[in-house]
Coordinates of C-alpha atoms and ligand atoms in Angstrom, one line a residue:
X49 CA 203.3 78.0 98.5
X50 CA 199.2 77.9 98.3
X51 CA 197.5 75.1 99.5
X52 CA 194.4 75.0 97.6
X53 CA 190.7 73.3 97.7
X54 CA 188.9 72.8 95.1
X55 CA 184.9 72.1 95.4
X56 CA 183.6 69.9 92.5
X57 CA 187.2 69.3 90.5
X58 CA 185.8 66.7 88.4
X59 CA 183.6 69.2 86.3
X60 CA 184.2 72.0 84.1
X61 CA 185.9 74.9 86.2
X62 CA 187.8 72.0 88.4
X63 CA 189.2 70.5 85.5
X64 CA 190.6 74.4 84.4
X65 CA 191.8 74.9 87.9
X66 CA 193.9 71.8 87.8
X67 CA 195.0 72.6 84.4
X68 CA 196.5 75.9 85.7
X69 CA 197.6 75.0 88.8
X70 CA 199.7 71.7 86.8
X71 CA 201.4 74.8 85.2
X72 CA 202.6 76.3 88.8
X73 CA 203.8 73.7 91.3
X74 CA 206.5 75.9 92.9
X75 CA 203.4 77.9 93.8
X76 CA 201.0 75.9 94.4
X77 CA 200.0 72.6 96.4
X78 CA 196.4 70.8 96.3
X79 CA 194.5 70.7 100.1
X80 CA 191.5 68.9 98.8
X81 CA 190.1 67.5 96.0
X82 CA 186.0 66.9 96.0
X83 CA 184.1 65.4 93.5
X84 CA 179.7 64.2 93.7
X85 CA 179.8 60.6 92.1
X86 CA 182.7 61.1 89.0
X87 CA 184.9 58.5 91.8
X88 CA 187.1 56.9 88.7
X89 CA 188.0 60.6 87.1
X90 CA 188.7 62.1 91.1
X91 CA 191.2 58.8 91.7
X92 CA 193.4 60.0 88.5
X93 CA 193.3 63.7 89.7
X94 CA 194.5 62.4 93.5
X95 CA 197.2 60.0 91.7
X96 CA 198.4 63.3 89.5
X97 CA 198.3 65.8 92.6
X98 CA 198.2 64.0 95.8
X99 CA 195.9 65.7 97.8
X100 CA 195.6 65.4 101.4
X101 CA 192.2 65.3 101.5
X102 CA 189.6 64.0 98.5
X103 CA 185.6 63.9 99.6
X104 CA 182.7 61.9 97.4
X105 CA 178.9 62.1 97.8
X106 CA 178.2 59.3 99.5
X107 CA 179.9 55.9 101.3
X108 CA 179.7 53.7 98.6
X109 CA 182.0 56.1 96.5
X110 CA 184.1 56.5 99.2
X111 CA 184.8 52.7 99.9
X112 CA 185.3 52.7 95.9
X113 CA 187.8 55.3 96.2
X114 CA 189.4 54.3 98.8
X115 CA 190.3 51.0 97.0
X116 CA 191.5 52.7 94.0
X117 CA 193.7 55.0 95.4
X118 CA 195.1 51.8 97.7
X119 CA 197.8 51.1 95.8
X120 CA 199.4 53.8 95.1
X121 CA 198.6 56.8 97.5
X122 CA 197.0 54.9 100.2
X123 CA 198.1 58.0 102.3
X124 CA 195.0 60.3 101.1
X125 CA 192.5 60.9 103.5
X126 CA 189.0 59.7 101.8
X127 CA 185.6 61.7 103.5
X128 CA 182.2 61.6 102.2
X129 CA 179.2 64.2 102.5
X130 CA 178.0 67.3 102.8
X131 CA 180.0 68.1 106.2
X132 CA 182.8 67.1 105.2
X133 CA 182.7 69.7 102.5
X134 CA 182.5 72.1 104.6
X135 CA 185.4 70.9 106.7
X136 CA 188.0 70.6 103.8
X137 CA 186.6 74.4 102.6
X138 CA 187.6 75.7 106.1
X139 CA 190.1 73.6 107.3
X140 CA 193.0 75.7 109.3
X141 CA 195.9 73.9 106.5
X142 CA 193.9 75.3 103.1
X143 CA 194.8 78.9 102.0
X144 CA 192.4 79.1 99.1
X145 CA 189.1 77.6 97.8
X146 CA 188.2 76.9 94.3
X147 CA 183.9 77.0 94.5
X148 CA 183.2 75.6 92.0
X149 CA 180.2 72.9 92.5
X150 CA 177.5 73.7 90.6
X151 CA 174.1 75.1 91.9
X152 CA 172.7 75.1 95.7
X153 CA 174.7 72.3 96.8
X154 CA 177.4 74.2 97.0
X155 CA 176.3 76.8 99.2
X156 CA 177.3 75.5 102.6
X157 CA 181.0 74.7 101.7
X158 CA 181.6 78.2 99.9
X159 CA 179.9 79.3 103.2
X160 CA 182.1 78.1 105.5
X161 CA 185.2 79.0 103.4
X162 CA 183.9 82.7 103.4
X163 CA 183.7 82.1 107.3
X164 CA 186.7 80.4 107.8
X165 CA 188.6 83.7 106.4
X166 CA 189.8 81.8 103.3
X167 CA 190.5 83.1 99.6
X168 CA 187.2 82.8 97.7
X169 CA 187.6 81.6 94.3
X170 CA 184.2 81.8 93.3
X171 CA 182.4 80.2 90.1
X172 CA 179.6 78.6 91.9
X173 CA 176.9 82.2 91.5
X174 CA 174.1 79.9 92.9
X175 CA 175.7 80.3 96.5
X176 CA 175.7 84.1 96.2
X177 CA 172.6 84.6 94.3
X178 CA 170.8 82.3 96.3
X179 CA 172.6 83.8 99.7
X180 CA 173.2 87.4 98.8
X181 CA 173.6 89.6 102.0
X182 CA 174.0 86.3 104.0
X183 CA 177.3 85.3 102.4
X184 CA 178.5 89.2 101.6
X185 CA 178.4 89.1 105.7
X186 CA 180.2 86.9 106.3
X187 CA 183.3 87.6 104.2
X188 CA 183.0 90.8 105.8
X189 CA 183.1 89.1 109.4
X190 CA 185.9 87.0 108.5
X191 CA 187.9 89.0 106.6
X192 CA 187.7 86.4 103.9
X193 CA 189.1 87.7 99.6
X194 CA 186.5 87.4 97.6
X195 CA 187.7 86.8 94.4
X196 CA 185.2 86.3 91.1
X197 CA 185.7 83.2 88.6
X198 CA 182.9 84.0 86.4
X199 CA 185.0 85.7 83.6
X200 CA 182.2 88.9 83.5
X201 CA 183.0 89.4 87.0
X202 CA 186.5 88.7 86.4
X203 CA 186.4 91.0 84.0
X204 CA 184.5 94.1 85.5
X205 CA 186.6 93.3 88.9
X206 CA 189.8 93.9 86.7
X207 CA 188.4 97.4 85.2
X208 CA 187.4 98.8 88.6
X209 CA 190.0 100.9 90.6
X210 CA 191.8 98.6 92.8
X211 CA 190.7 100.3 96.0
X212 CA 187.0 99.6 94.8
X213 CA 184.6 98.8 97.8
X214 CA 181.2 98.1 96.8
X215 CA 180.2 102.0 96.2
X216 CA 180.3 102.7 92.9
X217 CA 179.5 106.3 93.2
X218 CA 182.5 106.9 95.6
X219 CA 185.2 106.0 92.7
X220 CA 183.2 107.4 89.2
X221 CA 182.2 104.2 87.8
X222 CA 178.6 104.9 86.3
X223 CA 177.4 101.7 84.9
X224 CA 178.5 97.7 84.3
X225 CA 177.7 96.1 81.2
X226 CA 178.0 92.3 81.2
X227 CA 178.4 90.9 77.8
X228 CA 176.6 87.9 76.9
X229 CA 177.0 85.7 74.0
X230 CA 173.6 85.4 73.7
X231 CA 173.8 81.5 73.7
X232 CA 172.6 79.1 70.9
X233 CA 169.2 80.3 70.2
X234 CA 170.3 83.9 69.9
X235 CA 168.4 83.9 66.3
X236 CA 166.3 80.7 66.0
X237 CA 163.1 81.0 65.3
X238 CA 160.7 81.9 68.2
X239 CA 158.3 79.2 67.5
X240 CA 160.7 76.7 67.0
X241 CA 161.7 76.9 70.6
X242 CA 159.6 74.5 72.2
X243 CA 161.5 72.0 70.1
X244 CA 164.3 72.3 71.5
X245 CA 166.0 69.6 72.5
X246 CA 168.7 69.1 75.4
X247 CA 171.4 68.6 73.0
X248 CA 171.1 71.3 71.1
X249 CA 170.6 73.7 74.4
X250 CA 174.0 72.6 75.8
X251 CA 175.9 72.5 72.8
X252 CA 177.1 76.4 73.3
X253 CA 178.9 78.2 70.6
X254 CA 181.6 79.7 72.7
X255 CA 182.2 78.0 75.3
X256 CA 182.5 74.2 77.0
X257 CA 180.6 74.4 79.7
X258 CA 178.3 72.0 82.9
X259 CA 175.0 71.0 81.5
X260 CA 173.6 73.2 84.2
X261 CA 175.1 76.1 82.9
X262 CA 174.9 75.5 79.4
X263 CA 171.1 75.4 79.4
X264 CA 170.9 78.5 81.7
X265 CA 173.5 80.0 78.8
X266 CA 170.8 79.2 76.3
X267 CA 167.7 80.7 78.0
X268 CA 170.0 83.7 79.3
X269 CA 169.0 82.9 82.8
X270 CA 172.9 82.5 83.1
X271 CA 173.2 86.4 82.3
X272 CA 170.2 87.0 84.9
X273 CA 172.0 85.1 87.7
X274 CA 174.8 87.2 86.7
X275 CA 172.8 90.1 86.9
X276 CA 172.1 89.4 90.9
X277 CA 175.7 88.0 91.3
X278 CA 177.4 91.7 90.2
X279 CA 174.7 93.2 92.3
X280 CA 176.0 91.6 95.3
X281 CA 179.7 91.6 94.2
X282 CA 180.3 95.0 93.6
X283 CA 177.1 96.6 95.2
X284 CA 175.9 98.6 91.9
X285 CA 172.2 99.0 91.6
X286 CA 169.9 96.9 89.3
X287 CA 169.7 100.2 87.0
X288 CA 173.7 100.1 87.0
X289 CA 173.9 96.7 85.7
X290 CA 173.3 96.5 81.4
X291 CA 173.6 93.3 80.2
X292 CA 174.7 93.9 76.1
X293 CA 174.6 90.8 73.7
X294 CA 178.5 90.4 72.2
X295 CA 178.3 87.1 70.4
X296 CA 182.0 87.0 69.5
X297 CA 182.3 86.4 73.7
X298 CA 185.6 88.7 73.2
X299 CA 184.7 91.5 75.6
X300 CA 184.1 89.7 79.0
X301 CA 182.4 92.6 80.5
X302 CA 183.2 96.5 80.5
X303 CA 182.6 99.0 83.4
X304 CA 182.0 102.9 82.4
X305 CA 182.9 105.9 84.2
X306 CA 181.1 109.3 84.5
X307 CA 183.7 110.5 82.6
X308 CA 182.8 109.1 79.3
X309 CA 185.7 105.7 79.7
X310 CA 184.4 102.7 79.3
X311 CA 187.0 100.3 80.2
X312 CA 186.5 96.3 78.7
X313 CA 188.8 93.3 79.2
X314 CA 189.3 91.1 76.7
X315 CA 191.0 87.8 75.7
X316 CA 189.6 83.9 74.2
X317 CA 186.8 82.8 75.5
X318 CA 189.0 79.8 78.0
X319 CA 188.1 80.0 81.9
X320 CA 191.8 79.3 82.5
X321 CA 192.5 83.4 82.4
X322 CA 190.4 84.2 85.1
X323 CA 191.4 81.5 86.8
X324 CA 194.8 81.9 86.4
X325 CA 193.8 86.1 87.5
X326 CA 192.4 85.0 90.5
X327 CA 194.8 82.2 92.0
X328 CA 197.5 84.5 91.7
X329 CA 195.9 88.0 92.2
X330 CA 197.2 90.7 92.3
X331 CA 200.2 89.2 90.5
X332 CA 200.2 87.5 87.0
X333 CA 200.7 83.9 85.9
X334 CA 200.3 82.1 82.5
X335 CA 197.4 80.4 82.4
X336 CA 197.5 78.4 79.1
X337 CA 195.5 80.4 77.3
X338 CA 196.4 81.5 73.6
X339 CA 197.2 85.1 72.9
X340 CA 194.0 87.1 71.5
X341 CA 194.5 87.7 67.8
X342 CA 192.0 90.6 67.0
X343 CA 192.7 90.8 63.8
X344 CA 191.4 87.0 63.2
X345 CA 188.6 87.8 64.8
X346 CA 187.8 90.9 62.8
X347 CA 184.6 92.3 63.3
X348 CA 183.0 93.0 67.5
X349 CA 179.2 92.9 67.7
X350 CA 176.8 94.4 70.3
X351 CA 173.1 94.3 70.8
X352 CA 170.2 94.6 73.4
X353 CA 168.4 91.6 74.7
X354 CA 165.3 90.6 73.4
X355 CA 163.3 89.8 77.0
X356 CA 160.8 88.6 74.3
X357 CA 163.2 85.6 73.6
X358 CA 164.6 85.5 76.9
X359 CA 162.3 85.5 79.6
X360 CA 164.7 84.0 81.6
X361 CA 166.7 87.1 81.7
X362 CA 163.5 89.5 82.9
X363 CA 162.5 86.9 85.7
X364 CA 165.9 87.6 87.5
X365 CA 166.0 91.4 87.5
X366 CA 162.4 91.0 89.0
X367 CA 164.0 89.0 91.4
X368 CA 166.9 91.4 92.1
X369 CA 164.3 94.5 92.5
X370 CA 161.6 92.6 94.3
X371 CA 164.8 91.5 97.0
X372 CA 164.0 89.3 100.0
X373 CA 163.8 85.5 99.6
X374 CA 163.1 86.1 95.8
X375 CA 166.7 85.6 94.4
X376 CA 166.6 82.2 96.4
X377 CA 162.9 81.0 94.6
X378 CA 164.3 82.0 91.4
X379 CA 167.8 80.4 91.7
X380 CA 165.8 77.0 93.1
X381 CA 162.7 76.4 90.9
X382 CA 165.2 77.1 87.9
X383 CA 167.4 74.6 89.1
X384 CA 164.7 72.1 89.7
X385 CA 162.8 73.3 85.6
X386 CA 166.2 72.9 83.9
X387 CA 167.1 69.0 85.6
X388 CA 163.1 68.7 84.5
X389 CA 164.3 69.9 80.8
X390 CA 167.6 67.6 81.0
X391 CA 165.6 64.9 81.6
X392 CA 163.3 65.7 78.6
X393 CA 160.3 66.0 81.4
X394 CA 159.6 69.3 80.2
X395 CA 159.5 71.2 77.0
X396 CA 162.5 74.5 76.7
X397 CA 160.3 76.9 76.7
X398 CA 158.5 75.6 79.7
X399 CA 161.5 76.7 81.8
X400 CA 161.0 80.5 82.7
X401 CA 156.7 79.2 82.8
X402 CA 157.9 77.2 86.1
X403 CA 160.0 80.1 87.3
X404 CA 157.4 82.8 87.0
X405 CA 154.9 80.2 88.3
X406 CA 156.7 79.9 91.2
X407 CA 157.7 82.9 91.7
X408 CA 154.2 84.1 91.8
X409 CA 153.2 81.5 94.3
X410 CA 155.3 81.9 97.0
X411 CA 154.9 85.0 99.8
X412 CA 158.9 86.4 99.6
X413 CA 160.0 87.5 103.1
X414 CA 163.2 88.6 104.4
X415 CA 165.9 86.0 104.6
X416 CA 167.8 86.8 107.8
X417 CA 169.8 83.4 108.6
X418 CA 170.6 79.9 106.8
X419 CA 168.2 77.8 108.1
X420 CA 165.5 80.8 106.7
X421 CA 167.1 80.5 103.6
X422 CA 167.4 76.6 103.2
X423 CA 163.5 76.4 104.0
X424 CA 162.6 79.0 101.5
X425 CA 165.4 76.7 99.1
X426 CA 163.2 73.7 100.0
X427 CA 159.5 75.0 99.3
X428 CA 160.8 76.4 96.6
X429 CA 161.6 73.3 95.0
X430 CA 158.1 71.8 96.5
X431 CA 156.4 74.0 94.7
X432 CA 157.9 73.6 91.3
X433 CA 158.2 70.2 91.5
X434 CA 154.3 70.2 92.2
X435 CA 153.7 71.8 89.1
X436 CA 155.5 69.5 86.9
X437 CA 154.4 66.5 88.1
Ligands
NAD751 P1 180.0 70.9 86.1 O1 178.7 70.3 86.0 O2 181.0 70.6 85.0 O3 180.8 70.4 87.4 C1 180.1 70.5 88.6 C2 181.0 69.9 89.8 O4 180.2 69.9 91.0 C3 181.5 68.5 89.6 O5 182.8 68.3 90.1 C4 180.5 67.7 90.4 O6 181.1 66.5 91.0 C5 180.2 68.6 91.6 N1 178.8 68.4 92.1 C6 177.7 68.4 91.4 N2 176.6 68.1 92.2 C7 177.2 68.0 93.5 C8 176.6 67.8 94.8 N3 175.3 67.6 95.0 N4 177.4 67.8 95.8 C9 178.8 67.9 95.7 N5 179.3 68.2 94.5 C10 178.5 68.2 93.4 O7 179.8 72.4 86.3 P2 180.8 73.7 85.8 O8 180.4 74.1 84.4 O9 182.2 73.4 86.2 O10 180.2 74.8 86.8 C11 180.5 74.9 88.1 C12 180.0 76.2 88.7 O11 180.8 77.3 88.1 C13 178.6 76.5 88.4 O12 178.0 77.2 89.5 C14 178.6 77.5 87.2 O13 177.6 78.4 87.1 C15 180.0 78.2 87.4 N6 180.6 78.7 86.2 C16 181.0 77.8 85.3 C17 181.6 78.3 84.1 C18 182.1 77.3 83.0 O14 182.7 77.8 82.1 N7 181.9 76.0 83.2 C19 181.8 79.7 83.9 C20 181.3 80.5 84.9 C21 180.7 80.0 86.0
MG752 MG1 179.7 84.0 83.1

């Protein structure tokens, strides 16, 4: 039995998780549940899987909690805030942690579950993009598994020799090629795009998805962060890493070898397969997911990026090459421009403006411990928010 966290199970990848993990209880137990401010939806979840644990953002949702879950599972231990995040990631009774907050508040907990030796489930690329060498570290340290959600990663980490150790060289494999769907704008007109409104930038065509995400699917800064994310997951060079547009989302990603393979995983676009790949790993468990018909789907597309369209996309392999603290501006002024964008602040195509803006302004240095990299995190955020306002 796996006693399991999960960081952020009230949104999108939580709500998978559970889903899979309903499907398993002779494997599987819940640790923790944590959820920011969704207290009414994290009270059914604790009622359905009894956690020991559950944590909320802040004392007032954790007196509400509390009182819902009174009744009928007073036993469940209700914590609030940011410490005690990172207490139910690395807590000596929890086996394996679902990241899965979105963006740079979940750095710390995905932290100390990479300290605390744990099984890394990770969705939450923010942490690593933002943390890079920091976090890769400390799984080495700990001896933590670091196991990738995102279903390229997923993908490329089940086409790579299972003895693969962050050399690519060393076992043949030439390249990676994350697919991307291209998002919702992959043919709209280019000067329609400053119309765009929030609505119509989450409403991806593949996939149900966080707002967050949804809008960094639709200016490909999604693909970029994956970009940085594969660079620090399986150690390939920026020049290894091709990002090819596959707007069917079929082919999760592919990894080619010197030899002329190119191997590809493929199945429905549903987050429950790698999910379901990585809870169990290296065995096999259903995951809910319905079998891939390829002959419904009938025809496979592939195309390059148009950095023209997709600025987004550019900014982060500049980031990736430049190295240092710039990975950690990126990630934070484009978390600050899309909120800016979600609340209709700023105009779409005003998003990669604010992150090359930033970008520019800010001396990058080397980012040697936390605290470094939650002050360049913070200026970061200054400085974009300066320029909006
Ligand atoms: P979401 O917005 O649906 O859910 C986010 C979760 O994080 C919620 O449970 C929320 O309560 C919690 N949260 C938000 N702010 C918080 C804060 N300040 N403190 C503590 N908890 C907070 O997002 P999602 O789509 O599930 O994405 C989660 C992560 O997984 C992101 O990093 C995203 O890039 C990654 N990811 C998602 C998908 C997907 O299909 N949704 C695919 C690949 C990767
Ligand atoms: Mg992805």
């Amino acid at each position: 039995m796996q006693n399991i966290t999960i960081l952020g199970s009230t949104g999108s990848i939580g709500m998978s998780t559970l889903d899979v993990l309903a499907r398993h209880p002779e494997r599987y137990s819940v640790y923790a549940l944590t959820a920011h401010s969704r207290v009414e939806q994290l009270a059914q979840q604790c009622l359905q899987f009894k956690p020991q644990v559950a944590v909320v953002g802040s004392p007032a949702a954790a007196q509400l909690l509390s009182r819902l879950l009174q009744a009928q599972a007073p036993q469940i231990e209700v914590l609030h805030g940011a410490a005690a995040l990172c207490q139910v990631a690395s807590a000596s009774a929890c086996d394996a942690v679902m990241a899965a907050i979105v963006g740079a508040a979940g750095l710390e907990p995905t932290l100390a579950a990479a300290k605390a030796g744990k099984k890394v489930l990770l969705a939450n690329k923010e942490a690593l993009v933002m943390s890079g060498q920091l976090f890769i570290d400390a799984v080495k340290q700990s001896g933590a598994v670091l196991l990738p959600i995102d279903s390229e990663h997923n993908a490329i980490f089940q086409c790579l020799p299972h003895n693969y150790q962050r050399s690519p060289a060393a076992l043949g494999v030439e390249k990676v090629l994350l697919t991307a769907s291209g998002g919702p704008f992959l043919t709209r007109p280019l000067e329609t795009m400053d119309t765009v409104t929030p609505a119509q930038a989450i409403a991806h065509p593949k996939w149900v998805m966080g707002r967050k995400i949804s809008v960094d699917s639709a200016t490909m800064m999604n693909k970029g962060l994956e970009v940085i994310e594969a660079y620090w997951l399986f150690g390939a060079a920026a020049s290894q890493i091709e990002v090819v547009i596959h707007p069917q989302s079929v082919i999760h990603s592919m990894v080619s070898y010197i030899d002329g393979s190119v191997l590809a995983q493929l199945g429905n676009p549903d987050m429950r397969t790698p999910i379901a790949h990585a809870l169990a790993y290296p065995e096999r468990i259903a995951s809910g997911v319905s079998p891939l018909d390829l002959t419904v789907i009938g025809q496979l597309q592939f195309s390059r990026p148009d950095l023209q369209r997709f600025p987004c996309l550019k900014l982060a392999y500049d980031a990736l090459l430049a190295g240092g603290s710039a990975a950690t501006i990126l990630n934070a002024a484009n978390e600050v421009a899309v909120q800016a964008f979600l609340d209709e602040k700023i105009g779409f195509g005003m998003i990669a403006q604010l992150i090359a803006r930033t970008m520019d302004s800010l001396p990058l240095c080397a980012v040697t411990d936390i605290d470094m990299l939650l002050e360049q995190d913070r200026l970061a955020r200054q400085a974009v928010n300066a320029l909006i306002s």
